[in-house]
mmCIF file of C-alpha atoms in Angstrom:
data_model
loop_
_atom_site.group_PDB
_atom_site.id
_atom_site.type_symbol
_atom_site.label_atom_id
_atom_site.label_comp_id
_atom_site.label_asym_id
_atom_site.label_seq_id
_atom_site.Cartn_x
_atom_site.Cartn_y
_atom_site.Cartn_z
ATOM 1 C CA MET A 19 -11.089 -28.622 12.393
ATOM 2 C CA ALA A 20 -11.937 -27.223 9.033
ATOM 3 C CA PRO A 21 -9.698 -28.523 6.181
ATOM 4 C CA THR A 22 -7.347 -26.868 4.862
ATOM 5 C CA SER A 23 -5.620 -25.833 1.257
ATOM 6 C CA THR A 24 -2.007 -28.121 2.245
ATOM 7 C CA LYS A 25 -4.393 -31.260 2.635
ATOM 8 C CA HIS A 26 -6.475 -31.200 -0.433
ATOM 9 C CA ASP A 27 -6.214 -30.674 -4.150
ATOM 10 C CA ASN A 28 -7.734 -28.082 -5.890
ATOM 11 C CA ALA A 29 -10.485 -29.914 -7.615
ATOM 12 C CA THR A 30 -11.791 -31.230 -4.356
ATOM 13 C CA LEU A 31 -11.733 -27.775 -2.527
ATOM 14 C CA GLY A 32 -13.265 -26.107 -6.091
ATOM 15 C CA TRP A 33 -16.308 -28.632 -5.347
ATOM 16 C CA ARG A 34 -16.786 -27.952 -1.828
ATOM 17 C CA CYS A 35 -16.561 -23.987 -2.335
ATOM 18 C CA ARG A 36 -18.715 -23.951 -5.290
ATOM 19 C CA LEU A 37 -21.083 -25.385 -3.069
ATOM 20 C CA TRP A 38 -20.312 -23.413 0.004
ATOM 21 C CA PRO A 39 -23.800 -21.468 -0.114
ATOM 22 C CA PHE A 40 -26.011 -24.490 0.027
ATOM 23 C CA PHE A 41 -23.828 -25.022 3.106
ATOM 24 C CA GLN A 42 -23.731 -21.485 4.323
ATOM 25 C CA ARG A 43 -27.765 -22.196 5.071
ATOM 26 C CA GLN A 44 -27.094 -25.437 6.956
ATOM 27 C CA ALA A 45 -24.869 -23.894 9.704
ATOM 28 C CA VAL A 46 -21.372 -26.048 7.843
ATOM 29 C CA PRO A 47 -18.129 -23.926 8.938
ATOM 30 C CA ARG A 48 -16.492 -22.614 5.345
ATOM 31 C CA TRP A 49 -13.550 -24.252 4.150
ATOM 32 C CA ASN A 50 -10.786 -22.371 3.024
ATOM 33 C CA CYS A 51 -11.727 -20.880 -0.800
ATOM 34 C CA TYR A 52 -8.908 -19.298 -0.896
ATOM 35 C CA GLU A 53 -6.621 -20.793 -2.872
ATOM 36 C CA SER A 54 -9.329 -22.863 -5.474
ATOM 37 C CA VAL A 55 -12.208 -20.564 -6.496
ATOM 38 C CA ASP A 56 -10.685 -17.362 -6.166
ATOM 39 C CA TRP A 57 -7.550 -18.692 -8.137
ATOM 40 C CA ASP A 58 -9.734 -19.976 -10.977
ATOM 41 C CA HIS A 59 -7.899 -17.065 -13.421
ATOM 42 C CA ALA A 60 -4.431 -18.153 -11.487
ATOM 43 C CA MET A 61 -4.084 -21.273 -12.646
ATOM 44 C CA LYS A 62 -4.491 -20.498 -16.082
ATOM 45 C CA SER A 63 -0.539 -19.556 -17.877
ATOM 46 C CA HIS A 64 1.180 -16.349 -16.627
ATOM 47 C CA LYS A 65 3.758 -16.910 -19.546
ATOM 48 C CA PRO A 66 3.535 -14.071 -21.233
ATOM 49 C CA GLU A 67 3.587 -12.022 -17.983
ATOM 50 C CA ILE A 68 6.623 -13.522 -17.039
ATOM 51 C CA ALA A 69 7.659 -13.199 -20.492
ATOM 52 C CA LEU A 70 6.953 -9.252 -19.922
ATOM 53 C CA LEU A 71 9.004 -8.521 -16.406
ATOM 54 C CA VAL A 72 12.251 -10.757 -17.610
ATOM 55 C CA LEU A 73 11.753 -7.767 -20.684
ATOM 56 C CA VAL A 74 11.451 -5.012 -18.399
ATOM 57 C CA ILE A 75 14.368 -6.036 -16.006
ATOM 58 C CA LEU A 76 16.962 -6.497 -19.300
ATOM 59 C CA VAL A 77 15.691 -3.076 -20.702
ATOM 60 C CA SER A 78 16.225 -1.520 -16.658
ATOM 61 C CA ILE A 79 19.273 -2.405 -17.032
ATOM 62 C CA GLY A 80 19.870 -0.831 -20.926
ATOM 63 C CA GLY A 81 17.989 1.590 -19.243
ATOM 64 C CA PHE A 82 20.685 2.089 -16.051
ATOM 65 C CA TRP A 83 23.360 1.677 -18.477
ATOM 66 C CA LYS A 84 24.619 5.060 -19.082
ATOM 67 C CA LEU A 85 24.268 6.751 -16.468
ATOM 68 C CA PHE A 86 26.045 3.791 -14.521
ATOM 69 C CA MET A 87 28.551 3.012 -16.785
ATOM 70 C CA GLY A 88 28.159 5.487 -19.167
ATOM 71 C CA PRO A 89 32.104 7.593 -20.516
ATOM 72 C CA GLU A 90 30.223 10.363 -18.570
ATOM 73 C CA ALA A 91 28.154 8.582 -15.376
ATOM 74 C CA ASP A 92 28.380 10.382 -12.231
ATOM 75 C CA PRO A 93 25.520 8.569 -10.517
ATOM 76 C CA GLY A 94 24.308 9.558 -6.848
ATOM 77 C CA GLY A 95 23.061 7.861 -4.216
ATOM 78 C CA VAL A 96 19.556 8.494 -5.162
ATOM 79 C CA HIS A 97 20.053 7.159 -8.315
ATOM 80 C CA TYR A 98 21.760 4.106 -6.712
ATOM 81 C CA LEU A 99 18.578 3.644 -4.526
ATOM 82 C CA HIS A 100 16.472 3.724 -7.356
ATOM 83 C CA LEU A 101 18.285 0.917 -9.472
ATOM 84 C CA VAL A 102 17.870 -1.080 -6.164
ATOM 85 C CA THR A 103 14.217 -0.815 -5.383
ATOM 86 C CA SER A 104 13.235 -1.174 -8.930
ATOM 87 C CA LEU A 105 15.214 -4.391 -9.840
ATOM 88 C CA LEU A 106 13.913 -4.935 -6.921
ATOM 89 C CA TRP A 107 10.363 -4.759 -7.193
ATOM 90 C CA LEU A 108 10.391 -6.034 -10.913
ATOM 91 C CA ALA A 109 11.700 -9.383 -9.232
ATOM 92 C CA LEU A 110 9.251 -9.428 -6.008
ATOM 93 C CA LEU A 111 6.258 -9.572 -8.963
ATOM 94 C CA LEU A 112 8.574 -12.489 -11.291
ATOM 95 C CA VAL A 113 9.038 -14.225 -7.716
ATOM 96 C CA GLN A 114 4.656 -14.009 -7.101
ATOM 97 C CA LEU A 115 4.215 -14.971 -10.611
ATOM 98 C CA VAL A 116 6.348 -18.443 -10.880
ATOM 99 C CA ASN A 117 5.210 -18.767 -7.066
ATOM 100 C CA ILE A 118 1.491 -18.346 -8.657
ATOM 101 C CA GLU A 119 2.752 -20.919 -11.991
ATOM 102 C CA ARG A 120 3.730 -23.510 -9.378
ATOM 103 C CA LYS A 121 0.865 -23.615 -7.472
ATOM 104 C CA ARG A 122 2.784 -22.527 -4.507
ATOM 105 C CA PHE A 123 -0.318 -20.236 -3.215
ATOM 106 C CA SER A 124 0.934 -19.859 1.134
ATOM 107 C CA ARG A 125 4.439 -18.739 -0.233
ATOM 108 C CA HIS A 126 3.001 -15.980 -2.632
ATOM 109 C CA ARG A 127 0.220 -14.615 0.094
ATOM 110 C CA ASP A 128 3.539 -15.333 2.598
ATOM 111 C CA ILE A 129 6.048 -12.797 0.365
ATOM 112 C CA GLY A 130 2.973 -10.533 -0.567
ATOM 113 C CA LEU A 131 3.373 -9.335 2.745
ATOM 114 C CA ALA A 132 6.845 -7.981 1.033
ATOM 115 C CA ILE A 133 4.653 -5.600 -0.760
ATOM 116 C CA PHE A 134 4.058 -3.573 2.642
ATOM 117 C CA VAL A 135 7.890 -2.199 2.548
ATOM 118 C CA MET A 136 8.036 -2.449 -1.170
ATOM 119 C CA GLY A 137 5.511 -0.090 -1.953
ATOM 120 C CA PRO A 138 6.494 2.431 0.224
ATOM 121 C CA LEU A 139 10.202 2.418 -0.345
ATOM 122 C CA ILE A 140 9.880 2.217 -4.138
ATOM 123 C CA VAL A 141 6.893 5.140 -3.966
ATOM 124 C CA ALA A 142 9.632 7.557 -2.103
ATOM 125 C CA THR A 143 12.812 6.858 -3.700
ATOM 126 C CA LEU A 144 10.137 8.417 -6.527
ATOM 127 C CA ALA A 145 9.586 11.100 -4.675
ATOM 128 C CA MET A 146 13.250 11.541 -3.842
ATOM 129 C CA LEU A 147 14.336 11.419 -7.253
ATOM 130 C CA SER A 148 11.535 13.909 -8.514
ATOM 131 C CA VAL A 149 13.154 16.064 -6.032
ATOM 132 C CA HIS A 150 16.262 15.546 -7.326
ATOM 133 C CA SER A 151 16.124 15.779 -10.828
ATOM 134 C CA ALA A 152 14.192 19.547 -9.882
ATOM 135 C CA ALA A 153 16.597 20.797 -8.212
ATOM 136 C CA ARG A 154 19.608 19.873 -10.115
ATOM 137 C CA ALA A 155 17.428 21.581 -13.193
ATOM 138 C CA LEU A 156 17.179 24.441 -11.276
ATOM 139 C CA VAL A 157 21.131 24.757 -11.068
ATOM 140 C CA GLU A 158 21.633 25.098 -14.840
ATOM 141 C CA ALA A 159 18.692 27.812 -14.226
ATOM 142 C CA GLN A 160 16.237 25.751 -16.518
ATOM 143 C CA ALA A 161 12.955 23.700 -16.464
ATOM 144 C CA ASP A 162 12.855 19.960 -15.426
ATOM 145 C CA ARG A 163 11.923 17.841 -19.140
ATOM 146 C CA LEU A 164 10.840 15.084 -17.117
ATOM 147 C CA ILE A 165 9.300 17.617 -14.268
ATOM 148 C CA VAL A 166 6.172 15.883 -15.296
ATOM 149 C CA GLN A 167 6.458 12.792 -15.951
ATOM 150 C CA ASN A 168 8.543 12.517 -12.668
ATOM 151 C CA VAL A 169 5.980 13.600 -10.172
ATOM 152 C CA MET A 170 2.840 12.325 -12.105
ATOM 153 C CA MET A 171 4.671 8.675 -12.182
ATOM 154 C CA THR A 172 5.138 8.858 -7.854
ATOM 155 C CA PHE A 173 1.475 9.343 -7.839
ATOM 156 C CA GLU A 174 0.280 7.353 -10.702
ATOM 157 C CA LEU A 175 2.715 4.494 -9.120
ATOM 158 C CA GLY A 176 1.206 4.741 -5.361
ATOM 159 C CA LEU A 177 -2.376 4.597 -6.711
ATOM 160 C CA VAL A 178 -1.713 1.663 -8.553
ATOM 161 C CA ILE A 179 -0.620 -0.051 -5.721
ATOM 162 C CA ALA A 180 -2.747 1.089 -2.952
ATOM 163 C CA LEU A 181 -5.888 0.067 -5.514
ATOM 164 C CA ALA A 182 -4.598 -3.312 -5.931
ATOM 165 C CA PHE A 183 -3.998 -3.816 -1.740
ATOM 166 C CA ALA A 184 -7.975 -1.915 -1.874
ATOM 167 C CA LEU A 185 -9.303 -4.669 -3.993
ATOM 168 C CA ARG A 186 -7.272 -8.220 -3.515
ATOM 169 C CA LYS A 187 -10.128 -9.787 -2.481
ATOM 170 C CA ASN A 188 -10.781 -9.684 -6.027
ATOM 171 C CA ARG A 189 -7.688 -11.714 -7.292
ATOM 172 C CA ASN A 190 -7.578 -11.009 -10.825
ATOM 173 C CA LEU A 191 -8.244 -7.015 -10.423
ATOM 174 C CA HIS A 192 -5.342 -7.063 -7.370
ATOM 175 C CA GLY A 193 -3.184 -9.144 -9.508
ATOM 176 C CA ALA A 194 -3.530 -7.140 -13.052
ATOM 177 C CA PHE A 195 -3.295 -3.632 -11.329
ATOM 178 C CA LEU A 196 0.499 -4.778 -9.418
ATOM 179 C CA MET A 197 1.271 -6.702 -13.022
ATOM 180 C CA SER A 198 0.590 -3.258 -15.392
ATOM 181 C CA SER A 199 3.143 -1.557 -12.753
ATOM 182 C CA SER A 200 5.631 -3.035 -14.215
ATOM 183 C CA LEU A 201 4.420 -1.031 -17.699
ATOM 184 C CA MET A 202 5.616 2.162 -15.846
ATOM 185 C CA PHE A 203 9.023 0.769 -15.181
ATOM 186 C CA LEU A 204 8.981 -0.338 -18.824
ATOM 187 C CA GLY A 205 8.531 2.759 -20.179
ATOM 188 C CA ILE A 206 10.744 5.039 -18.133
ATOM 189 C CA ALA A 207 14.014 2.667 -19.035
ATOM 190 C CA LEU A 208 12.464 2.130 -22.487
ATOM 191 C CA PHE A 209 12.522 6.078 -22.489
ATOM 192 C CA PHE A 210 16.152 6.421 -21.164
ATOM 193 C CA SER A 211 17.599 3.236 -23.395
ATOM 194 C CA LEU A 212 16.414 5.041 -26.691
ATOM 195 C CA LEU A 213 17.989 8.055 -25.842
ATOM 196 C CA SER A 214 20.993 6.256 -24.693
ATOM 197 C CA PHE A 215 21.469 3.628 -27.963
ATOM 198 C CA VAL A 216 19.596 4.179 -30.315
ATOM 199 C CA PRO A 217 21.246 7.312 -32.642
ATOM 200 C CA GLN A 218 18.067 8.925 -34.003
ATOM 201 C CA PHE A 219 16.916 9.536 -30.937
ATOM 202 C CA ARG A 220 20.463 10.631 -28.888
ATOM 203 C CA ILE A 221 20.403 14.400 -26.879
ATOM 204 C CA GLU A 222 23.724 16.082 -29.094
ATOM 205 C CA GLY A 223 22.849 19.823 -28.105
ATOM 206 C CA PRO A 224 20.001 22.308 -27.580
ATOM 207 C CA GLU A 225 19.034 22.080 -31.409
ATOM 208 C CA THR A 226 17.631 18.302 -30.696
ATOM 209 C CA PHE A 227 16.269 18.560 -27.492
ATOM 210 C CA TYR A 228 12.864 17.596 -29.089
ATOM 211 C CA ARG A 229 13.920 14.363 -28.836
ATOM 212 C CA PHE A 230 13.095 13.632 -25.156
ATOM 213 C CA GLY A 231 9.239 13.822 -26.302
ATOM 214 C CA THR A 232 10.017 11.842 -29.604
ATOM 215 C CA ALA A 233 11.664 9.080 -27.213
ATOM 216 C CA ALA A 234 8.770 9.748 -24.241
ATOM 217 C CA ALA A 235 5.989 9.082 -27.619
ATOM 218 C CA ALA A 236 7.805 6.165 -28.518
ATOM 219 C CA ALA A 237 8.400 4.418 -24.911
ATOM 220 C CA GLY A 238 4.128 5.483 -24.356
ATOM 221 C CA LEU A 239 3.526 3.707 -27.412
ATOM 222 C CA VAL A 240 5.035 0.570 -26.975
ATOM 223 C CA ILE A 241 3.596 0.437 -23.107
ATOM 224 C CA ALA A 242 0.156 1.209 -24.975
ATOM 225 C CA VAL A 243 0.763 -1.484 -27.158
ATOM 226 C CA LEU A 244 1.327 -4.028 -24.372
ATOM 227 C CA GLY A 245 -1.508 -2.811 -22.404
ATOM 228 C CA THR A 246 -4.111 -3.446 -24.624
ATOM 229 C CA ALA A 247 -2.512 -6.104 -25.431
ATOM 230 C CA PHE A 248 -2.500 -7.758 -22.066
ATOM 231 C CA PHE A 249 -5.871 -6.778 -21.321
ATOM 232 C CA LEU A 250 -7.612 -7.751 -24.467
ATOM 233 C CA ARG A 251 -6.104 -11.411 -22.792
ATOM 234 C CA ASN A 252 -8.775 -10.827 -20.120
ATOM 235 C CA ARG A 253 -11.363 -8.299 -20.890
ATOM 236 C CA ARG A 254 -13.666 -8.110 -17.816
ATOM 237 C CA HIS A 255 -10.872 -7.794 -15.442
ATOM 238 C CA GLY A 256 -8.053 -6.332 -17.491
ATOM 239 C CA TRP A 257 -9.171 -2.640 -17.452
ATOM 240 C CA PRO A 258 -6.131 -1.484 -15.108
ATOM 241 C CA TRP A 259 -3.573 -2.816 -17.906
ATOM 242 C CA LEU A 260 -5.232 -0.348 -20.267
ATOM 243 C CA LEU A 261 -5.216 2.306 -18.247
ATOM 244 C CA VAL A 262 -1.450 1.890 -17.428
ATOM 245 C CA GLY A 263 -0.274 1.156 -20.696
ATOM 246 C CA LEU A 264 -2.034 5.328 -21.271
ATOM 247 C CA VAL A 265 -0.221 6.437 -18.343
ATOM 248 C CA PHE A 266 2.689 8.075 -20.749
ATOM 249 C CA PHE A 267 0.714 9.787 -23.328
ATOM 250 C CA ILE A 268 -1.650 11.089 -20.012
ATOM 251 C CA ASN A 269 1.858 12.706 -19.366
ATOM 252 C CA GLU A 270 3.090 13.817 -22.283
ATOM 253 C CA ALA A 271 -0.643 16.002 -22.608
ATOM 254 C CA ILE A 272 -0.120 17.574 -19.027
ATOM 255 C CA ASN A 273 3.496 18.138 -20.106
ATOM 256 C CA ALA A 274 2.931 19.750 -23.409
ATOM 257 C CA LEU A 275 -0.397 22.137 -21.394
ATOM 258 C CA MET A 276 2.283 23.034 -19.081
ATOM 259 C CA ARG A 277 4.836 23.771 -21.674
ATOM 260 C CA LYS A 278 2.359 26.271 -23.722
ATOM 261 C CA TYR A 279 1.402 28.014 -20.514
ATOM 262 C CA GLY A 280 4.671 28.355 -18.952
ATOM 263 C CA GLY A 281 3.680 25.956 -15.729
ATOM 264 C CA LEU A 282 7.139 23.929 -16.193
ATOM 265 C CA GLN A 283 9.269 26.627 -14.759
ATOM 266 C CA PRO A 284 7.551 27.155 -11.458
ATOM 267 C CA LEU A 285 6.698 23.423 -11.294
ATOM 268 C CA THR A 286 9.821 22.884 -11.158
ATOM 269 C CA GLU A 287 10.828 25.639 -8.687
ATOM 270 C CA PHE A 288 8.026 23.947 -6.261
ATOM 271 C CA VAL A 289 9.378 20.739 -6.488
ATOM 272 C CA GLY A 290 13.011 21.783 -5.964
ATOM 273 C CA SER A 291 12.309 23.289 -2.649
ATOM 274 C CA PHE A 292 11.747 20.091 -0.977
ATOM 275 C CA ASN A 293 14.533 18.857 1.283
ATOM 276 C CA GLU A 294 15.595 14.866 -0.728
ATOM 277 C CA ASN A 295 15.655 13.299 2.343
ATOM 278 C CA GLY A 296 12.294 14.941 3.896
ATOM 279 C CA ALA A 297 10.481 13.622 0.273
ATOM 280 C CA PHE A 298 11.827 10.827 0.815
ATOM 281 C CA GLY A 299 10.430 10.534 4.351
ATOM 282 C CA VAL A 300 7.422 11.963 3.651
ATOM 283 C CA ALA A 301 6.706 9.973 0.885
ATOM 284 C CA LEU A 302 8.087 6.782 3.120
ATOM 285 C CA VAL A 303 5.562 7.197 5.719
ATOM 286 C CA GLY A 304 2.265 8.523 4.072
ATOM 287 C CA PHE A 305 2.461 6.183 1.383
ATOM 288 C CA SER A 306 2.941 3.062 4.240
ATOM 289 C CA ALA A 307 -0.062 5.303 5.815
ATOM 290 C CA LEU A 308 -2.461 4.898 2.737
ATOM 291 C CA LEU A 309 -1.322 1.194 2.128
ATOM 292 C CA SER A 310 -2.958 0.509 5.795
ATOM 293 C CA VAL A 311 -5.842 2.452 5.091
ATOM 294 C CA ALA A 312 -5.930 0.260 1.294
ATOM 295 C CA TRP A 313 -5.310 -2.867 3.291
ATOM 296 C CA HIS A 314 -8.341 -2.620 5.671
ATOM 297 C CA ALA A 315 -10.845 -0.963 2.981
ATOM 298 C CA GLY A 316 -10.030 -4.463 1.059
ATOM 299 C CA LYS A 317 -10.266 -6.447 4.130
ATOM 300 C CA ASN A 318 -13.675 -4.837 5.501
ATOM 301 C CA LYS A 319 -15.958 -5.181 1.734
ATOM 302 C CA GLY A 320 -14.118 -8.586 1.979
ATOM 303 C CA GLN A 321 -16.033 -8.882 5.118
ATOM 304 C CA SER A 322 -18.913 -7.123 3.979
#
């Protein structure tokens, strides 16, 4: 029976896995190299990523504060669901990083299966929130100023998670995609925190609506800088950080184009025409299917 990583330290498994090409020619069974060579990068300290996740969680609490505790607070069920799923997703990433930092790789692998639940749930919640926000804007007979960010962020987060699954055999890219998703949550939370707590960004009437764009630009700049910083820590495999760090600017560019050509109102009407629960259900089932495809694609890639 092949020895497993629970019986051998990483150093022993490391040299065995490095010699595997030689043993393969000798028809020697392969040892479990999952926790050695594949995790060489994971052996490095992840304290910066852990610090980032703690920061994102704290800023997220601040971003939700006014919605839930402000003088005009009127949160609905979708907002509670969004709060819970967002914090659970960030907590899942944090737990996984701590497991890697402490070299608990078997536990990391087992807990990672929770993404099959949390991934579709967080994407479905964002889809539901997009419909809710658009429908609320239609009641007020205006375009939803956040429609592009809401819709694009739903697709972008889903794409990042799906790519993390499809590329999971490359542990560095897998981790970079999943961890970079925290920048999206930071951008959203920072956007609302600026609107809530910084006087220069507060909305105080129609004449200050331009501050939505100013707050989005400020939040986008922060996540772009952070994305670049984490990319520079690992230039070979850190490019997902760089891409995700640009999503706010990409979305704002799309938003500006749609505003220029009068596309915000039609998009708001289209998204707002969907049923919230229906959007949640379709996104949940659809993204679950997409994750399954991504999982098998990654599995087949690893076997090829």
